[in-house]
Amino acid sequence: MECELPADRDTWTREHVREWLLGELDLGEATAQILYEAEFRGDMLPLLDEDSLLKLGVKPGPAKLIIRRLSEFSADAVKNSEASAGVARERAERCLPYPFNCFHDSCRYVLHRRLQVPETGPLNLIEPCHEFKALQGGTHREKLTKFTEEAVRFAAACLNTRSNGTIHFGVLDNPHGKIAGVGIGREAKSDKGSATKSQEEDYVRAWEAFGKYFAAEHKETVMKCIKVPRFVEVLNPNCDEENTFVIEVDIEPRHALCREDLYYTSETLTNKKTKKHSSDRRHLYIRQGSSIFDLMAENKDKNIPKHSTYSRKTIKEISELRKKAEQEHSRGVQNSMQGSQLTEAITNGSGSLDKSNFEWYILVTNKSHPVQLESLHFLTHLDLFAVLDFDPESKSEGLYSFFREQRKARAHFPEDYTRTDLPHETVRKLELSKIISWVFCNGSVTDAVRPSFPTAWRKEKGASVRRTVSFLCRTDVMPRGRFQVLFLLLSRVDHQMDPLLEAFSSFYQELGGVESMLFICNSESTCNSWKDLVDAKFGEQITDRCIYKLNLAEVNGTVLSLTRSSERFLPCHNAATIVLWRRDEEGMHALSVLCVNQCEGQQESRDDVQRSFYRGATPTWWNFHLSEESVVKRDKHEYIKRMVRLRTSEPESGACVTFDLFHHPGCGGTTLAMHVLWSLRKELRCAILKDNAVGHHEVARQVISLLKYGIKERSTSVFLPVLLMIDGFEDKNKELLQEAIREEIKLEDLTTGDTLVVILSCAKSQTQPKGTGNSDTVFLGNKLSANEKKLFEQRLKEIEMDQKEVETFYSFMIMKNNFDPEYITRVVKSNLQHFNFVEQKEAKLFGVLVLLHVYAQCGSLSVSFCERFLGLEGQPRHGYLRVEEEFGQFSKLVTRCAVEEGEKYQAVRPIHRSVSQKCLEELTRTHSVTKRDIVLLLLQEDAFHDCTQGKKRLEEDIVGMLCTRRSGEDERDSSFSPLMQAIVNETPEAVKDVLTEACRRFENNALILHLHALFYIDRDDVTEALKWAKKAKNKDRKSFLIADTLAEVYRRELTAKVDTITAPAVAVDDFRELLKLACFSLSEFSEAQHLLTKETNSPKSNPHRSARFPASCFLGEISVYDIILKLLRKSPLFAQNNGVKTLVRYLSGDVTVDDLLANNGQHSGYITTLQEHNEHLHNLKMAMKKQIDFLECYLSNFTLPCSAKVSLMVTDLDLCFRTYSDVFCRLSPGVDAQSEHLQVEEKRKDLERMKADTCSGILRYLTDKQGYAAIEAIVQSYQFILHKPHGEMSLREELHLILASIVLRYLSPRSTRIYPVQKEDKLKSDLKKAIQKSTQTALASEEKIALHFLSSLLCWDEEDVSGERPVQSALASLTTCFSEQFRCMSPSASLVAHFFLGKQASLSGILSRAEADQLWEDRPGCTTEEDPHFFFCGVVKESGILCDTDRGTAVPPVGRVQPDVNSRVTFRFGFTLAGPRAFSVRHWKQIPELHGLYRSPPSARQNYLN
């Protein structure tokens, strides 16, 4: 059976090709079978030529026929293409006429296009008939005469036929409807050469004279029916010629005016034939067809009515028809109900923009007209995500310039959306959802980006706009059903090449229809044209989605009536207020600004707000606005308010101060902080930092913008301080933010001595942190006070009277029951009775939510993802709680929250952290659903990783849960994150399954691969650990953590293999393999140290860095050196007599490999191995000692947390030093009989063995109560070296002798080895000699630190002849040198003071740390901070704290308190190896009982407290 071939040959299948050959070409079966078996489709046929057919086996005759027919196909295709192009051009050249009886429409004509209406007679009397007149040639006066003649004749005809009509001057009759325009000069010259009014006004004056051509009694009516001339601009795309218009006159013979009257023209116009005037005849013009007839003239055409009949009968009938036509038209407008349709469509059924069921709107618009802008205020009240603007002049005089006056928007081009392949990066860079993105889709004249004509736009700009639309419609950018695409047609779209239609096409394909679109048209004719184009191209009827019977002013009023948004006010000094305009507020997008009149003028359901809050939703300002009593006032509320007021009223507090509110998770800390802000909103400018992902400097800029808002004259204005609430900031980030705000204050020159910003920092803490007894810190625990219990009981009674299902207000009840674990357990059990993890989608989703909430720092899932997972996507939304209610039996345990960081969206989370924890326990205990099951669901279920909103955050949470250990955890207890450790404890056999799935899901994530390595390290499977560590390194070569782990794996493999060697001597093959492993490990540890330094210097912190102790890479290197030493001592090379001496000389660089080979030829295999790794070995002693000294200095000069990790590091370091000492510090027997030179070297070995060859090693004896004997021996050894002629004592040793003497006088003041007290000057004299010696040579870091430390200790208050303080320059160098050395170590560790400045004026007045501790122990009634014995007063400067009685040296503060510049403080003066520091810093006002003790004495040396 013959099949019908498709018209498009490219769509033919091989069956179609076969049918074509057999049927149309009438070829044989053999030929058809050849091409069929060769699998030729229709799109492949043009590739054929005669030779290829012959090679396939086709006979020559059929081959020639096939090729000829294909050539005909090509020719036909070209003709069809040209015809299609012609049709397209013809369509593109058509345009619709200007809307009837409109004078402020944005319509313009384009030169040489054709009006898409013919010259017609009366239609339905309402639809206008049209008349075209060229009005070409002649003088201006002749044109005016012609205008008057034709306009009056046409007007009279329309009046007498009761039909609306428009006469167009400047439109040709042949070619019919072609737009030519009428040139109108702005200035016309009179005959005498003087300037007259513009030619436009001449035409208007001519129109004003139309009435004289009609009967006097009809003159007023006629002029109401004939509208003033309309001048429609004609655009010329090929040149810049201006002042060309089509002049149009509308005639509207309304029944109320015309009734049954006939309109004669009593004065005859110029006779076309005689060129003379005749005033005797009257004319009665009518319109019939496209012609005008005079019924008073003799008409031979029988189709023309007689005057008598028309005046007696026809006019009555026509008048009645006109009346009915007007009534039907009016009824159609009244019954359209488009106002209600607009309300329903633009809010998706909510009836209010403030509660719109659309979260975002995308606006697509075209060319606007200035007169339209005042009717577009409603756009400023929409939550616009992006605007696609096709007006190239929008920035200069269009919608963009108008919009920017009221709202903030950022100009973009389509290319900005396609510069990166990562959607979240585009969202971040363009700040989408924070600031409106205004995309210029057809260039911008202001930015010199050339616009494209419609015919060229698709080629030049179409692709980038399509990609932009595709990006905006991504479900991970904006979920389906949560946004509306609003097409605002401000000018007509009248051909299929228009770019706006292309934009519609892109949205249509991306969204799969028009359900999420709304079309607002400036007129009905614009709408009709748009609908016809859409219907023709897509076959889609969009009438129900169009708003066209409302003019723009009515649209504007309707939409504005849907919002109650009112002006918002900020407080100012003197109880005044100032308007916070929305545009300015959007410039502070990182902040949620709390206004004086917050929530006023808006509506919200009190019951809904309170119900959500009591069930666990995050509090909103509505909770305080509707009823502040609904939020129980905590005991700490008044105290925090009082302290904030105190900070802002004290001029000495500093420009930016902090107040810390630590709180147990879920105990109401955030609510308390918001309550404080609400109470102070009329006194301070309050805001919440809602986006923690914004950089510190940008936040600081916005905070200062809020501070300065509304202040123009700084010299006469008083700044009202800003109270900024931050949540979840670590101490380091809080300090960086505080410093950034201070810098911004300086940059803006706002330093006044007053407190300008108070940071109220909320931070979760399971336990009460140290230092919360300070007045600037409070802790809110999970236990209510007696007063709070009473308030919660009272509030419960009030709730029971107003609300239903109070028993489901779990969040409130948990606090009311004082966080009773039994109550929480009962709640969880009752809600999880029918939990079915296998079959219920709700159960799966709830399990994931509680896991995220516990292990991912209160993680959540986006609402759009929950809708998709539960099968709700695409369904109509019915209000605020829809998704939560779809969780079934678990609905009461989840609530909605807002995610603001990075991208902005609505999410779902469990109601309370304690509930989530109990849920996980209950799932495991009762329902056998382990954490491993939930994690595997997260990893295996593709839905969690599909393109959806919040995908990036979710995947970061998953990786974080698996990989990130919490800071402060003990590394030796666990190598895993809390979740992984919980899985290990719960189902140890399942850990490998989790890791396998994690690697499959995140195959390119280095942290997951690294986690796999940690797993095998924990299992002592070095082979597998090495494999995964190498994979991780290949994925990320810039991570300190990964490089350190790989080095550690090499070290463990080395240790394991060394432990297997039981023979006294190591075999040469083992020696080669082990040394190779050792060098691999050393290289990786060295690289890890380099990466650690880079990460430290990088402005971006690594969130996973805390997973491994920074000192591990240094200790690991030392440990490898320790193994190498043991390994070398087991080799035959160094096992014989004097082997250790030879080893020491080789590792010190005194003996080369060639020297070893000369004396040990029989061990050439070992020597060859040494040669291969000589770069790591020839200077091993110095490298190992350098790292040991580094760690010893670090441990001695920083306060580290007391943990097993630190203790184990100290133990391992001591063991490694013992090995080092056993090799390099071994004393030779019979020292006394040796030469003085050898005796000196032996003393130096002994000092090294006692760790007395470094400052840190000597200072460690200060804390050893039994260390006086050792330090005395140290002093004795240094004195021995000093007094021996062959000693050649180095500068370092001289400094160490001075320091050791100082330490000895504290441990054993009566020792015979120290200088008498009265000869303290001898120490200073020796120090000055050392300083003089230091100027003659370059100093090592250790020498610089020792020299400057002793200078600060002994010469603190000395002056030279000029009155300068030489020690000041030394202090700056000391701080720099020490800081550079330890920059890469833990930033949380604080410096250790080895000495404190006391009350006396000599070295005797300086106390060691041990003496100070003992003194405070003897005074149990006073704490360290309250004891004034060692406290000084000072003023904070930029470089540090300047003591009241000191003369120019500023001391940097140490500890949590970072006081502000110009604030007064008290402090203890401590000496550290990094220089003097201020300890126990407190604000002056915080210690009122001590104010009388801090008097600045007149003398420079009376600066110590009594």
PDB file of C-alpha atoms in Angstrom, residues 68-235:
ATOM      1  CA  ARG A  68      18.560  14.806 -11.652  1.00  0.00           C
ATOM      2  CA  ARG A  69      15.534  14.513  -9.365  1.00  0.00           C
ATOM      3  CA  LEU A  70      17.591  15.500  -6.347  1.00  0.00           C
ATOM      4  CA  SER A  71      18.792  18.593  -8.266  1.00  0.00           C
ATOM      5  CA  GLU A  72      15.171  19.525  -8.936  1.00  0.00           C
ATOM      6  CA  PHE A  73      14.471  19.102  -5.222  1.00  0.00           C
ATOM      7  CA  SER A  74      17.229  21.593  -4.427  1.00  0.00           C
ATOM      8  CA  ALA A  75      15.941  24.123  -6.952  1.00  0.00           C
ATOM      9  CA  ASP A  76      12.412  23.813  -5.557  1.00  0.00           C
ATOM     10  CA  ALA A  77      13.771  24.286  -2.036  1.00  0.00           C
ATOM     11  CA  VAL A  78      15.501  27.527  -3.029  1.00  0.00           C
ATOM     12  CA  LYS A  79      12.292  28.835  -4.649  1.00  0.00           C
ATOM     13  CA  ASN A  80      10.257  27.902  -1.583  1.00  0.00           C
ATOM     14  CA  SER A  81      12.799  29.574   0.664  1.00  0.00           C
ATOM     15  CA  GLU A  82      12.694  32.760  -1.383  1.00  0.00           C
ATOM     16  CA  ALA A  83       8.906  32.698  -1.386  1.00  0.00           C
ATOM     17  CA  SER A  84       8.852  32.185   2.386  1.00  0.00           C
ATOM     18  CA  ALA A  85      11.294  35.037   2.839  1.00  0.00           C
ATOM     19  CA  GLY A  86       9.086  37.235   0.666  1.00  0.00           C
ATOM     20  CA  VAL A  87       6.030  36.371   2.732  1.00  0.00           C
ATOM     21  CA  ALA A  88       7.982  37.059   5.898  1.00  0.00           C
ATOM     22  CA  ARG A  89       9.130  40.408   4.551  1.00  0.00           C
ATOM     23  CA  GLU A  90       5.598  41.252   3.520  1.00  0.00           C
ATOM     24  CA  ARG A  91       4.298  40.389   6.974  1.00  0.00           C
ATOM     25  CA  ALA A  92       7.130  42.344   8.577  1.00  0.00           C
ATOM     26  CA  GLU A  93       6.144  45.402   6.502  1.00  0.00           C
ATOM     27  CA  ARG A  94       2.586  45.468   7.857  1.00  0.00           C
ATOM     28  CA  CYS A  95       1.464  47.388  10.925  1.00  0.00           C
ATOM     29  CA  LEU A  96      -1.798  48.211  12.650  1.00  0.00           C
ATOM     30  CA  PRO A  97      -3.259  51.712  12.830  1.00  0.00           C
ATOM     31  CA  TYR A  98      -3.090  53.876  15.905  1.00  0.00           C
ATOM     32  CA  PRO A  99      -5.823  52.994  18.434  1.00  0.00           C
ATOM     33  CA  PHE A 100      -9.035  54.866  17.786  1.00  0.00           C
ATOM     34  CA  ASN A 101      -9.820  57.886  19.950  1.00  0.00           C
ATOM     35  CA  CYS A 102      -6.515  57.547  21.847  1.00  0.00           C
ATOM     36  CA  PHE A 103      -3.990  60.340  22.167  1.00  0.00           C
ATOM     37  CA  HIS A 104      -1.423  59.022  24.622  1.00  0.00           C
ATOM     38  CA  ASP A 105      -0.643  55.645  23.144  1.00  0.00           C
ATOM     39  CA  SER A 106       2.974  54.780  22.463  1.00  0.00           C
ATOM     40  CA  CYS A 107       2.290  53.719  18.866  1.00  0.00           C
ATOM     41  CA  ARG A 108       4.662  54.930  16.156  1.00  0.00           C
ATOM     42  CA  TYR A 109       4.705  54.188  12.436  1.00  0.00           C
ATOM     43  CA  VAL A 110       7.706  53.047  10.394  1.00  0.00           C
ATOM     44  CA  LEU A 111       8.386  54.600   7.034  1.00  0.00           C
ATOM     45  CA  HIS A 112       7.287  52.524   3.997  1.00  0.00           C
ATOM     46  CA  ARG A 113       5.377  49.963   5.997  1.00  0.00           C
ATOM     47  CA  ARG A 114       1.715  49.372   5.215  1.00  0.00           C
ATOM     48  CA  LEU A 115      -1.267  49.818   7.430  1.00  0.00           C
ATOM     49  CA  GLN A 116      -2.937  46.465   7.885  1.00  0.00           C
ATOM     50  CA  VAL A 117      -6.456  47.897   7.250  1.00  0.00           C
ATOM     51  CA  PRO A 118      -8.130  48.788   3.935  1.00  0.00           C
ATOM     52  CA  GLU A 119     -10.149  51.866   3.149  1.00  0.00           C
ATOM     53  CA  THR A 120     -13.630  50.759   4.128  1.00  0.00           C
ATOM     54  CA  GLY A 121     -17.131  51.989   4.652  1.00  0.00           C
ATOM     55  CA  PRO A 122     -19.191  51.657   7.825  1.00  0.00           C
ATOM     56  CA  LEU A 123     -18.810  48.244   9.449  1.00  0.00           C
ATOM     57  CA  ASN A 124     -20.518  47.874  12.823  1.00  0.00           C
ATOM     58  CA  LEU A 125     -20.531  51.649  13.316  1.00  0.00           C
ATOM     59  CA  ILE A 126     -18.148  51.278  16.282  1.00  0.00           C
ATOM     60  CA  GLU A 127     -15.208  49.820  14.380  1.00  0.00           C
ATOM     61  CA  PRO A 128     -13.781  52.863  12.519  1.00  0.00           C
ATOM     62  CA  CYS A 129     -13.685  53.120   8.741  1.00  0.00           C
ATOM     63  CA  HIS A 130     -10.450  54.443   7.265  1.00  0.00           C
ATOM     64  CA  GLU A 131      -9.503  56.937   4.571  1.00  0.00           C
ATOM     65  CA  PHE A 132      -5.921  57.421   3.268  1.00  0.00           C
ATOM     66  CA  LYS A 133      -4.620  60.731   1.886  1.00  0.00           C
ATOM     67  CA  ALA A 134      -1.040  61.236   0.746  1.00  0.00           C
ATOM     68  CA  LEU A 135      -0.878  65.008   1.346  1.00  0.00           C
ATOM     69  CA  GLN A 136       2.320  65.108  -0.703  1.00  0.00           C
ATOM     70  CA  GLY A 137       3.741  68.050  -2.659  1.00  0.00           C
ATOM     71  CA  GLY A 138       2.742  71.705  -2.601  1.00  0.00           C
ATOM     72  CA  THR A 139       3.422  74.470  -0.156  1.00  0.00           C
ATOM     73  CA  HIS A 140       2.512  74.395   3.481  1.00  0.00           C
ATOM     74  CA  ARG A 141      -0.531  76.588   2.809  1.00  0.00           C
ATOM     75  CA  GLU A 142      -1.712  74.283   0.030  1.00  0.00           C
ATOM     76  CA  LYS A 143      -1.343  71.314   2.359  1.00  0.00           C
ATOM     77  CA  LEU A 144      -3.440  73.061   5.015  1.00  0.00           C
ATOM     78  CA  THR A 145      -6.182  73.715   2.440  1.00  0.00           C
ATOM     79  CA  LYS A 146      -6.096  70.099   1.306  1.00  0.00           C
ATOM     80  CA  PHE A 147      -6.189  68.936   4.928  1.00  0.00           C
ATOM     81  CA  THR A 148      -9.261  71.035   5.638  1.00  0.00           C
ATOM     82  CA  GLU A 149     -11.126  69.957   2.502  1.00  0.00           C
ATOM     83  CA  GLU A 150     -10.606  66.233   2.955  1.00  0.00           C
ATOM     84  CA  ALA A 151     -11.065  66.201   6.728  1.00  0.00           C
ATOM     85  CA  VAL A 152     -14.357  68.094   6.614  1.00  0.00           C
ATOM     86  CA  ARG A 153     -15.716  65.978   3.745  1.00  0.00           C
ATOM     87  CA  PHE A 154     -14.744  62.724   5.563  1.00  0.00           C
ATOM     88  CA  ALA A 155     -16.064  63.974   8.907  1.00  0.00           C
ATOM     89  CA  ALA A 156     -19.414  64.941   7.438  1.00  0.00           C
ATOM     90  CA  ALA A 157     -19.703  61.553   5.744  1.00  0.00           C
ATOM     91  CA  CYS A 158     -19.015  59.720   9.015  1.00  0.00           C
ATOM     92  CA  LEU A 159     -21.421  61.923  10.944  1.00  0.00           C
ATOM     93  CA  ASN A 160     -24.229  61.296   8.478  1.00  0.00           C
ATOM     94  CA  THR A 161     -23.625  57.534   8.426  1.00  0.00           C
ATOM     95  CA  ARG A 162     -23.141  57.445  12.237  1.00  0.00           C
ATOM     96  CA  SER A 163     -19.920  55.454  11.852  1.00  0.00           C
ATOM     97  CA  ASN A 164     -16.669  55.995  13.686  1.00  0.00           C
ATOM     98  CA  GLY A 165     -13.897  56.835  11.275  1.00  0.00           C
ATOM     99  CA  THR A 166     -10.291  57.909  10.935  1.00  0.00           C
ATOM    100  CA  ILE A 167      -8.733  59.817   8.084  1.00  0.00           C
ATOM    101  CA  HIS A 168      -4.945  59.345   7.741  1.00  0.00           C
ATOM    102  CA  PHE A 169      -2.870  62.086   6.085  1.00  0.00           C
ATOM    103  CA  GLY A 170       0.546  60.876   4.986  1.00  0.00           C
ATOM    104  CA  VAL A 171      -0.629  57.397   3.930  1.00  0.00           C
ATOM    105  CA  LEU A 172      -0.635  56.540   0.224  1.00  0.00           C
ATOM    106  CA  ASP A 173      -3.635  55.147  -1.588  1.00  0.00           C
ATOM    107  CA  ASN A 174      -1.323  53.512  -4.120  1.00  0.00           C
ATOM    108  CA  PRO A 175       0.446  51.392  -2.987  1.00  0.00           C
ATOM    109  CA  HIS A 176      -2.512  51.006  -0.735  1.00  0.00           C
ATOM    110  CA  GLY A 177      -1.839  51.924   2.882  1.00  0.00           C
ATOM    111  CA  LYS A 178       1.873  52.638   2.431  1.00  0.00           C
ATOM    112  CA  ILE A 179       3.165  55.037   5.066  1.00  0.00           C
ATOM    113  CA  ALA A 180       4.916  58.088   3.602  1.00  0.00           C
ATOM    114  CA  GLY A 181       4.371  60.685   6.310  1.00  0.00           C
ATOM    115  CA  VAL A 182       3.980  64.437   6.183  1.00  0.00           C
ATOM    116  CA  GLY A 183       6.996  66.614   6.794  1.00  0.00           C
ATOM    117  CA  ILE A 184       6.222  69.144   9.511  1.00  0.00           C
ATOM    118  CA  GLY A 185       8.807  71.806  10.311  1.00  0.00           C
ATOM    119  CA  ARG A 186       8.980  72.995  13.861  1.00  0.00           C
ATOM    120  CA  GLU A 187       9.361  76.613  12.755  1.00  0.00           C
ATOM    121  CA  ALA A 188       7.539  77.972   9.687  1.00  0.00           C
ATOM    122  CA  LYS A 189       8.395  81.253   7.981  1.00  0.00           C
ATOM    123  CA  SER A 190       5.771  83.821   7.054  1.00  0.00           C
ATOM    124  CA  ASP A 191       5.822  85.601   3.722  1.00  0.00           C
ATOM    125  CA  LYS A 192       7.723  88.467   5.279  1.00  0.00           C
ATOM    126  CA  GLY A 193      10.340  86.116   6.647  1.00  0.00           C
ATOM    127  CA  SER A 194       9.402  86.356  10.299  1.00  0.00           C
ATOM    128  CA  ALA A 195       9.073  83.197  12.362  1.00  0.00           C
ATOM    129  CA  THR A 196       5.582  81.922  13.062  1.00  0.00           C
ATOM    130  CA  LYS A 197       4.316  79.178  15.326  1.00  0.00           C
ATOM    131  CA  SER A 198       5.105  75.558  14.564  1.00  0.00           C
ATOM    132  CA  GLN A 199       3.363  73.876  11.663  1.00  0.00           C
ATOM    133  CA  GLU A 200       1.693  71.441  14.057  1.00  0.00           C
ATOM    134  CA  GLU A 201      -0.244  74.328  15.543  1.00  0.00           C
ATOM    135  CA  ASP A 202      -1.260  75.410  12.031  1.00  0.00           C
ATOM    136  CA  TYR A 203      -3.032  72.087  11.558  1.00  0.00           C
ATOM    137  CA  VAL A 204      -4.681  72.412  14.948  1.00  0.00           C
ATOM    138  CA  ARG A 205      -5.864  75.947  14.074  1.00  0.00           C
ATOM    139  CA  ALA A 206      -7.280  74.566  10.835  1.00  0.00           C
ATOM    140  CA  TRP A 207      -9.173  71.925  12.834  1.00  0.00           C
ATOM    141  CA  GLU A 208     -10.562  74.623  15.127  1.00  0.00           C
ATOM    142  CA  ALA A 209     -12.123  76.218  12.027  1.00  0.00           C
ATOM    143  CA  PHE A 210     -13.961  73.063  10.940  1.00  0.00           C
ATOM    144  CA  GLY A 211     -17.134  74.173  12.688  1.00  0.00           C
ATOM    145  CA  LYS A 212     -17.760  77.065  10.303  1.00  0.00           C
ATOM    146  CA  TYR A 213     -18.412  74.615   7.470  1.00  0.00           C
ATOM    147  CA  PHE A 214     -21.480  73.244   9.263  1.00  0.00           C
ATOM    148  CA  ALA A 215     -24.772  74.786  10.279  1.00  0.00           C
ATOM    149  CA  ALA A 216     -24.509  77.135  13.219  1.00  0.00           C
ATOM    150  CA  GLU A 217     -26.812  75.022  15.417  1.00  0.00           C
ATOM    151  CA  HIS A 218     -24.612  71.964  14.849  1.00  0.00           C
ATOM    152  CA  LYS A 219     -21.246  73.613  15.278  1.00  0.00           C
ATOM    153  CA  GLU A 220     -20.748  72.662  18.947  1.00  0.00           C
ATOM    154  CA  THR A 221     -21.874  69.072  18.354  1.00  0.00           C
ATOM    155  CA  VAL A 222     -19.646  68.700  15.318  1.00  0.00           C
ATOM    156  CA  MET A 223     -16.548  69.852  17.171  1.00  0.00           C
ATOM    157  CA  LYS A 224     -17.222  67.321  19.965  1.00  0.00           C
ATOM    158  CA  CYS A 225     -17.477  64.535  17.416  1.00  0.00           C
ATOM    159  CA  ILE A 226     -14.435  65.534  15.334  1.00  0.00           C
ATOM    160  CA  LYS A 227     -11.377  64.930  17.512  1.00  0.00           C
ATOM    161  CA  VAL A 228      -8.294  67.100  17.568  1.00  0.00           C
ATOM    162  CA  PRO A 229      -5.639  66.053  15.022  1.00  0.00           C
ATOM    163  CA  ARG A 230      -3.240  63.375  16.205  1.00  0.00           C
ATOM    164  CA  PHE A 231       0.379  63.541  15.065  1.00  0.00           C
ATOM    165  CA  VAL A 232       1.859  60.030  14.973  1.00  0.00           C
ATOM    166  CA  GLU A 233       5.626  59.987  14.574  1.00  0.00           C
ATOM    167  CA  VAL A 234       7.046  58.139  11.578  1.00  0.00           C
ATOM    168  CA  LEU A 235      10.354  56.408  12.259  1.00  0.00           C
TER     169      LEU A 235
END
